[in-house]
Coordinates of C-alpha atoms in Angstrom, one line a residue:
M1 CA 24.3 -11.5 7.7
S2 CA 27.9 -9.8 8.6
E3 CA 29.2 -6.6 8.8
R4 CA 30.6 -7.0 5.3
D5 CA 27.2 -6.7 4.0
E6 CA 26.7 -3.3 5.3
E7 CA 25.8 -0.5 2.9
P8 CA 28.1 2.4 2.5
A9 CA 25.6 5.6 2.4
N10 CA 22.5 6.9 3.9
P11 CA 20.3 6.7 0.8
A12 CA 16.6 7.7 1.3
P13 CA 14.2 4.8 1.0
G14 CA 12.9 4.4 -2.4
T15 CA 15.7 6.3 -4.1
R16 CA 17.5 3.1 -5.0
R17 CA 16.5 0.0 -7.0
P18 CA 19.4 -2.2 -6.0
G19 CA 20.1 -5.7 -7.2
G20 CA 22.2 -8.7 -6.0
R21 CA 23.0 -8.7 -2.3
T22 CA 21.7 -5.2 -1.6
A23 CA 18.3 -6.2 -3.1
R24 CA 18.2 -9.5 -0.9
T25 CA 19.3 -7.4 2.3
R26 CA 16.3 -5.1 1.6
A27 CA 13.9 -7.8 1.0
A28 CA 14.8 -9.5 4.2
V29 CA 14.5 -6.2 6.1
R30 CA 10.9 -5.7 4.3
D31 CA 9.9 -9.2 5.4
A32 CA 11.0 -8.6 8.8
V33 CA 9.3 -5.4 9.1
L34 CA 5.9 -6.8 7.8
S35 CA 6.3 -9.7 10.3
G36 CA 6.9 -7.3 13.3
L37 CA 4.0 -5.1 12.4
A38 CA 1.7 -8.0 12.0
D39 CA 2.8 -9.5 15.4
H40 CA 3.5 -6.4 17.4
G41 CA 2.0 -3.4 15.7
Y42 CA 4.2 -0.2 15.0
P43 CA 4.6 0.6 18.7
G44 CA 6.1 -2.8 19.6
L45 CA 8.4 -3.1 16.6
T46 CA 11.9 -2.4 17.5
V47 CA 15.2 -2.3 15.5
E48 CA 16.2 -5.4 17.6
Y49 CA 13.4 -7.3 16.3
V50 CA 14.1 -6.5 12.6
A51 CA 17.7 -7.4 13.2
D52 CA 17.1 -10.6 14.5
H53 CA 14.4 -11.7 12.0
S54 CA 16.2 -10.3 9.0
G55 CA 19.8 -11.4 9.9
V56 CA 21.1 -7.7 9.2
H57 CA 23.2 -6.3 11.7
K58 CA 21.9 -3.3 13.7
T59 CA 24.7 -1.1 12.4
T60 CA 23.8 -1.7 8.8
L61 CA 20.0 -0.9 9.9
Y62 CA 20.5 2.4 11.2
R63 CA 23.3 3.4 8.7
R64 CA 21.1 2.7 5.6
W65 CA 17.4 3.3 6.8
G66 CA 18.2 5.5 10.0
G67 CA 15.7 3.8 12.1
L68 CA 12.4 2.2 12.3
E69 CA 10.5 5.0 10.4
G70 CA 12.8 4.4 7.4
M71 CA 12.3 0.6 7.3
V72 CA 8.5 1.1 7.6
A73 CA 8.7 3.7 4.8
D74 CA 11.0 1.5 2.7
A75 CA 8.7 -1.4 2.9
L76 CA 5.8 0.5 1.8
D77 CA 8.0 1.7 -1.2
M78 CA 8.8 -1.7 -2.1
A79 CA 5.1 -2.7 -2.1
G80 CA 4.6 0.0 -4.6
E81 CA 7.3 -1.5 -6.9
D82 CA 5.0 -4.5 -7.7
T83 CA 3.5 -5.0 -11.1
W84 CA -0.1 -4.6 -10.1
T85 CA -2.5 -3.3 -12.7
P86 CA -6.0 -2.4 -12.6
P87 CA -8.7 -4.8 -14.0
D88 CA -9.9 -4.5 -17.4
T89 CA -13.4 -6.2 -17.7
G90 CA -14.7 -4.4 -20.7
S91 CA -16.9 -2.1 -18.5
L92 CA -16.5 0.7 -16.1
E93 CA -18.7 -1.0 -13.4
G94 CA -17.0 -4.2 -13.9
D95 CA -13.7 -2.8 -13.4
L96 CA -14.7 -0.8 -10.3
R97 CA -16.5 -4.0 -8.8
E98 CA -13.1 -5.8 -9.3
L99 CA -11.2 -3.1 -7.5
A100 CA -13.6 -3.1 -4.7
R101 CA -13.4 -6.8 -4.3
E102 CA -9.9 -6.6 -4.1
V103 CA -10.1 -4.3 -1.2
V104 CA -12.4 -6.7 0.4
D105 CA -9.9 -9.7 -0.3
S106 CA -7.2 -7.6 1.3
F107 CA -9.0 -7.0 4.7
S108 CA -11.5 -9.8 4.9
D109 CA -8.8 -12.4 6.0
E110 CA -7.0 -11.7 9.2
A111 CA -3.7 -13.0 7.9
A112 CA -3.9 -11.0 4.8
A113 CA -5.1 -7.8 6.6
S114 CA -2.4 -7.8 9.0
A115 CA 0.1 -5.9 7.4
P116 CA -1.9 -3.1 5.3
T117 CA -3.8 -2.7 8.8
A118 CA -0.6 -2.2 10.6
F119 CA 0.9 0.4 7.8
V120 CA -2.3 2.4 8.4
A121 CA -1.9 2.2 12.1
A122 CA 1.9 3.4 11.7
A123 CA 0.9 6.2 9.6
F124 CA -1.1 7.7 12.7
Q125 CA 2.1 7.7 14.7
S126 CA 4.9 8.5 12.2
Q127 CA 4.8 11.2 9.8
R128 CA 7.3 9.4 7.8
A129 CA 5.3 6.4 7.5
A130 CA 2.1 8.7 6.6
D131 CA 4.0 10.2 3.8
A132 CA 5.0 6.7 2.5
L133 CA 1.5 5.6 2.7
H134 CA 0.1 8.7 0.9
A135 CA 2.9 8.1 -1.7
F136 CA 1.7 4.3 -2.1
Y137 CA -1.9 5.0 -2.6
A138 CA -1.2 8.0 -4.9
E139 CA 0.9 5.9 -7.2
R140 CA -2.0 3.4 -7.2
F141 CA -4.6 5.8 -8.1
G142 CA -2.3 6.9 -10.9
R143 CA -2.4 3.3 -12.3
C144 CA -6.2 3.6 -12.1
E145 CA -6.3 6.4 -14.6
T146 CA -6.4 3.8 -17.4
V147 CA -9.8 2.6 -15.9
V148 CA -11.3 6.1 -16.4
A149 CA -9.5 6.6 -19.8
R150 CA -11.4 3.5 -21.1
A151 CA -14.6 4.2 -19.6
V152 CA -14.5 7.8 -21.2
A153 CA -13.7 6.2 -24.6
R154 CA -16.6 4.1 -24.1
G155 CA -19.0 7.0 -23.3
E156 CA -19.4 5.4 -19.8
A157 CA -17.9 8.5 -18.0
P158 CA -17.5 12.2 -18.5
P159 CA -14.2 13.4 -20.0
D160 CA -13.3 15.3 -17.1
T161 CA -13.8 12.5 -14.5
D162 CA -11.1 12.7 -11.7
A163 CA -9.8 9.2 -11.6
A164 CA -8.4 9.3 -8.2
A165 CA -11.5 10.9 -6.8
L166 CA -13.6 7.9 -8.4
V167 CA -11.4 5.2 -7.1
R168 CA -11.3 6.7 -3.7
A169 CA -15.2 6.6 -3.6
V170 CA -15.2 3.1 -4.6
S171 CA -13.0 2.1 -1.6
A172 CA -14.2 4.5 1.0
P173 CA -17.4 2.8 2.0
L174 CA -15.4 -0.5 2.7
L175 CA -12.5 1.1 4.5
L176 CA -14.8 3.0 6.6
R177 CA -16.3 -0.5 7.9
V178 CA -12.6 -1.9 8.2
F179 CA -11.2 0.9 10.2
I180 CA -14.0 3.0 11.8
T181 CA -17.0 1.0 12.4
R182 CA -15.2 -2.4 12.6
E183 CA -17.9 -4.1 10.7
P184 CA -17.3 -7.0 8.1
V185 CA -17.0 -6.5 4.4
D186 CA -18.0 -8.6 1.6
A187 CA -18.4 -9.0 -2.0
A188 CA -22.2 -7.9 -1.9
L189 CA -20.8 -4.7 -0.3
A190 CA -18.2 -4.2 -2.8
D191 CA -20.7 -4.6 -5.5
Q192 CA -22.8 -2.1 -3.9
S193 CA -19.9 0.5 -3.6
A194 CA -19.0 -0.1 -7.2
A195 CA -22.6 0.7 -8.5
A196 CA -22.9 3.5 -6.5
A197 CA -19.7 5.2 -7.7
V198 CA -20.9 4.2 -11.3
A199 CA -24.0 6.2 -11.0
A200 CA -22.3 9.1 -9.4
T201 CA -19.8 9.1 -12.0
R202 CA -22.3 9.4 -14.8
G203 CA -24.1 12.4 -12.8
G204 CA -20.6 14.1 -13.1
A205 CA -20.0 14.0 -9.3
F206 CA -16.3 13.3 -10.0
A207 CA -15.7 16.2 -12.4
R208 CA -12.3 17.6 -11.9
R209 CA -12.6 20.9 -9.7

Protein backbone atom coordinates (compact mmCIF):
# COMPACT_ATOMS: atom_id res chain seq x y z
CA MET A 1 0.00 0.00 0.00
CA SER A 2 1.51 3.33 -1.01
CA GLU A 3 1.34 6.83 0.42
CA ARG A 4 -1.41 7.54 -2.11
CA ASP A 5 -3.69 5.29 -0.06
CA GLU A 6 -3.44 7.46 3.03
CA GLU A 7 -6.57 8.90 4.58
CA PRO A 8 -6.80 12.69 4.77
CA ALA A 9 -8.28 13.11 8.22
CA ASN A 10 -8.27 11.88 11.80
CA PRO A 11 -11.70 10.26 12.06
CA ALA A 12 -12.48 8.51 15.30
CA PRO A 13 -12.68 4.75 14.88
CA GLY A 14 -16.19 3.64 14.07
CA THR A 15 -17.49 7.06 13.00
CA ARG A 16 -17.41 6.18 9.30
CA ARG A 17 -18.58 3.26 7.21
CA PRO A 18 -16.29 3.69 4.21
CA GLY A 19 -16.35 1.74 1.00
CA GLY A 20 -13.92 0.96 -1.79
CA ARG A 21 -10.21 1.39 -1.11
CA THR A 22 -10.82 2.87 2.33
CA ALA A 23 -12.83 -0.19 3.34
CA ARG A 24 -10.09 -2.51 2.06
CA THR A 25 -7.48 -0.55 4.00
CA ARG A 26 -9.54 -0.72 7.16
CA ALA A 27 -10.10 -4.46 6.73
CA ALA A 28 -6.39 -5.08 6.11
CA VAL A 29 -5.50 -3.21 9.30
CA ARG A 30 -8.19 -5.10 11.24
CA ASP A 31 -6.81 -8.44 10.04
CA ALA A 32 -3.28 -7.45 10.97
CA VAL A 33 -4.38 -6.32 14.42
CA LEU A 34 -6.21 -9.61 15.02
CA SER A 35 -3.20 -11.58 13.86
CA GLY A 36 -0.86 -9.56 16.05
CA LEU A 37 -3.05 -9.86 19.12
CA ALA A 38 -3.32 -13.61 18.61
CA ASP A 39 0.42 -14.05 18.07
CA HIS A 40 1.86 -11.57 20.57
CA GLY A 41 -0.93 -10.20 22.76
CA TYR A 42 -1.51 -6.51 23.29
CA PRO A 43 1.89 -5.82 24.95
CA GLY A 44 3.71 -7.32 21.96
CA LEU A 45 1.65 -5.64 19.25
CA THR A 46 3.46 -2.81 17.46
CA VAL A 47 2.66 -0.33 14.75
CA GLU A 48 5.51 -1.84 12.75
CA TYR A 49 3.84 -5.26 12.94
CA VAL A 50 0.53 -3.88 11.71
CA ALA A 51 2.24 -1.97 8.91
CA ASP A 52 4.21 -5.03 7.78
CA HIS A 53 1.21 -7.37 7.87
CA SER A 54 -1.38 -5.01 6.44
CA GLY A 55 0.70 -3.34 3.74
CA VAL A 56 -0.44 0.05 5.06
CA HIS A 57 2.26 2.66 5.60
CA LYS A 58 2.95 3.69 9.21
CA THR A 59 2.18 7.29 8.33
CA THR A 60 -1.33 6.26 7.34
CA LEU A 61 -1.76 4.22 10.49
CA TYR A 62 -0.83 7.11 12.75
CA ARG A 63 -2.76 9.65 10.71
CA ARG A 64 -6.01 7.73 10.66
CA TRP A 65 -5.96 5.66 13.85
CA GLY A 66 -3.60 7.66 16.04
CA GLY A 67 -1.75 4.55 17.21
CA LEU A 68 -2.32 1.03 18.47
CA GLU A 69 -5.18 1.88 20.80
CA GLY A 70 -7.15 3.34 17.91
CA MET A 71 -6.47 0.31 15.73
CA VAL A 72 -7.59 -2.13 18.42
CA ALA A 73 -10.72 -0.07 19.11
CA ASP A 74 -11.56 0.07 15.41
CA ALA A 75 -11.08 -3.69 15.05
CA LEU A 76 -13.66 -4.16 17.80
CA ASP A 77 -15.91 -1.61 16.16
CA MET A 78 -15.77 -3.57 12.91
CA ALA A 79 -16.68 -6.74 14.79
CA GLY A 80 -19.81 -4.97 15.95
CA GLU A 81 -20.81 -4.20 12.36
CA ASP A 82 -21.59 -7.82 11.54
CA THR A 83 -25.05 -9.24 10.83
CA TRP A 84 -25.23 -11.50 13.88
CA THR A 85 -28.70 -12.04 15.27
CA PRO A 86 -29.69 -13.95 18.40
CA PRO A 87 -31.21 -17.40 17.98
CA ASP A 88 -34.94 -17.98 17.67
CA THR A 89 -35.68 -21.54 18.75
CA GLY A 90 -39.25 -20.97 19.87
CA SER A 91 -38.54 -20.98 23.62
CA LEU A 92 -36.58 -18.85 26.08
CA GLU A 93 -34.53 -21.78 27.32
CA GLY A 94 -33.73 -22.85 23.77
CA ASP A 95 -32.60 -19.34 22.84
CA LEU A 96 -30.45 -18.99 25.95
CA ARG A 97 -28.98 -22.44 25.42
CA GLU A 98 -27.91 -21.47 21.92
CA LEU A 99 -26.42 -18.20 23.17
CA ALA A 100 -24.46 -20.08 25.83
CA ARG A 101 -23.23 -22.62 23.32
CA GLU A 102 -22.01 -19.80 21.09
CA VAL A 103 -19.85 -18.62 23.99
CA VAL A 104 -18.51 -22.15 24.42
CA ASP A 105 -17.76 -22.41 20.71
CA SER A 106 -15.93 -19.06 20.79
CA PHE A 107 -13.59 -20.05 23.62
CA SER A 108 -13.25 -23.85 23.55
CA ASP A 109 -11.15 -23.85 20.37
CA GLU A 110 -7.69 -22.34 20.83
CA ALA A 111 -7.56 -20.75 17.39
CA ALA A 112 -11.04 -19.28 17.63
CA ALA A 113 -10.42 -18.01 21.16
CA SER A 114 -7.17 -16.19 20.43
CA ALA A 115 -8.68 -12.95 19.15
CA PRO A 116 -11.49 -12.47 21.73
CA THR A 117 -9.11 -13.43 24.52
CA ALA A 118 -6.58 -10.88 23.30
CA PHE A 119 -9.26 -8.18 23.14
CA VAL A 120 -10.19 -8.83 26.76
CA ALA A 121 -6.53 -8.69 27.76
CA ALA A 122 -6.08 -5.44 25.84
CA ALA A 123 -9.02 -3.92 27.71
CA PHE A 124 -7.11 -4.33 30.97
CA GLN A 125 -4.18 -2.34 29.57
CA SER A 126 -5.87 0.30 27.45
CA GLN A 127 -8.82 2.45 28.44
CA ARG A 128 -9.68 3.00 24.80
CA ALA A 129 -9.77 -0.74 24.19
CA ALA A 130 -11.87 -1.17 27.34
CA ASP A 131 -14.36 1.42 26.11
CA ALA A 132 -14.54 -0.29 22.71
CA LEU A 133 -15.06 -3.71 24.31
CA HIS A 134 -17.81 -2.29 26.51
CA ALA A 135 -19.51 -0.75 23.49
CA PHE A 136 -19.23 -4.02 21.56
CA TYR A 137 -20.97 -6.04 24.25
CA ALA A 138 -23.54 -3.34 24.98
CA GLU A 139 -24.53 -3.48 21.32
CA ARG A 140 -24.66 -7.30 21.45
CA PHE A 141 -26.89 -7.19 24.52
CA GLY A 142 -29.11 -4.72 22.70
CA ARG A 143 -29.63 -7.19 19.88
CA CYS A 144 -30.68 -9.79 22.44
CA GLU A 145 -33.62 -7.69 23.61
CA THR A 146 -35.72 -9.51 21.02
CA VAL A 147 -35.09 -12.79 22.86
CA VAL A 148 -36.69 -11.35 25.99
CA ALA A 149 -39.50 -9.64 24.05
CA ARG A 150 -40.48 -12.98 22.51
CA ALA A 151 -40.27 -14.70 25.89
CA VAL A 152 -42.51 -12.07 27.47
CA ALA A 153 -45.04 -12.46 24.64
CA ARG A 154 -45.08 -16.23 25.22
CA GLY A 155 -45.52 -15.77 28.96
CA GLU A 156 -42.09 -17.24 29.74
CA ALA A 157 -40.66 -14.12 31.39
CA PRO A 158 -42.01 -11.21 33.45
CA PRO A 159 -42.66 -8.06 31.39
CA ASP A 160 -40.01 -6.07 33.28
CA THR A 161 -37.15 -8.52 32.58
CA ASP A 162 -33.84 -6.76 31.91
CA ALA A 163 -32.50 -8.36 28.72
CA ALA A 164 -28.89 -7.28 29.27
CA ALA A 165 -28.85 -8.62 32.83
CA LEU A 166 -30.29 -11.93 31.66
CA VAL A 167 -27.77 -12.38 28.85
CA ARG A 168 -24.92 -11.50 31.19
CA ALA A 169 -26.13 -14.14 33.62
CA VAL A 170 -26.10 -16.78 30.89
CA SER A 171 -22.50 -16.11 29.85
CA ALA A 172 -21.04 -15.21 33.26
CA PRO A 173 -20.46 -18.77 34.55
CA LEU A 174 -18.77 -19.68 31.29
CA LEU A 175 -16.52 -16.62 31.20
CA LEU A 176 -15.59 -17.15 34.85
CA ARG A 177 -14.14 -20.51 33.90
CA VAL A 178 -12.46 -19.19 30.75
CA PHE A 179 -10.77 -16.15 32.29
CA ILE A 180 -10.63 -16.65 36.07
CA THR A 181 -10.43 -20.31 37.06
CA ARG A 182 -9.03 -21.43 33.68
CA GLU A 183 -11.31 -24.46 33.50
CA PRO A 184 -12.69 -26.03 30.33
CA VAL A 185 -16.20 -25.18 29.12
CA ASP A 186 -18.51 -27.45 27.15
CA ALA A 187 -22.06 -27.82 25.90
CA ALA A 188 -23.25 -29.42 29.15
CA LEU A 189 -22.09 -26.41 31.13
CA ALA A 190 -23.71 -24.10 28.57
CA ASP A 191 -27.04 -25.91 28.97
CA GLN A 192 -26.75 -25.75 32.75
CA SER A 193 -26.09 -22.03 32.62
CA ALA A 194 -29.12 -21.47 30.38
CA ALA A 195 -31.39 -23.54 32.63
CA ALA A 196 -30.26 -21.60 35.72
CA ALA A 197 -30.90 -18.29 33.95
CA VAL A 198 -34.39 -19.39 32.92
CA ALA A 199 -35.23 -20.40 36.50
CA ALA A 200 -33.96 -17.06 37.80
CA THR A 201 -35.95 -15.20 35.13
CA ARG A 202 -39.17 -16.89 36.10
CA GLY A 203 -38.50 -15.93 39.70
CA GLY A 204 -38.14 -12.28 38.76
CA ALA A 205 -34.41 -12.09 39.48
CA PHE A 206 -33.75 -9.96 36.40
CA ALA A 207 -36.51 -7.41 36.92
CA ARG A 208 -35.42 -3.90 35.97
CA ARG A 209 -34.37 -1.92 39.02
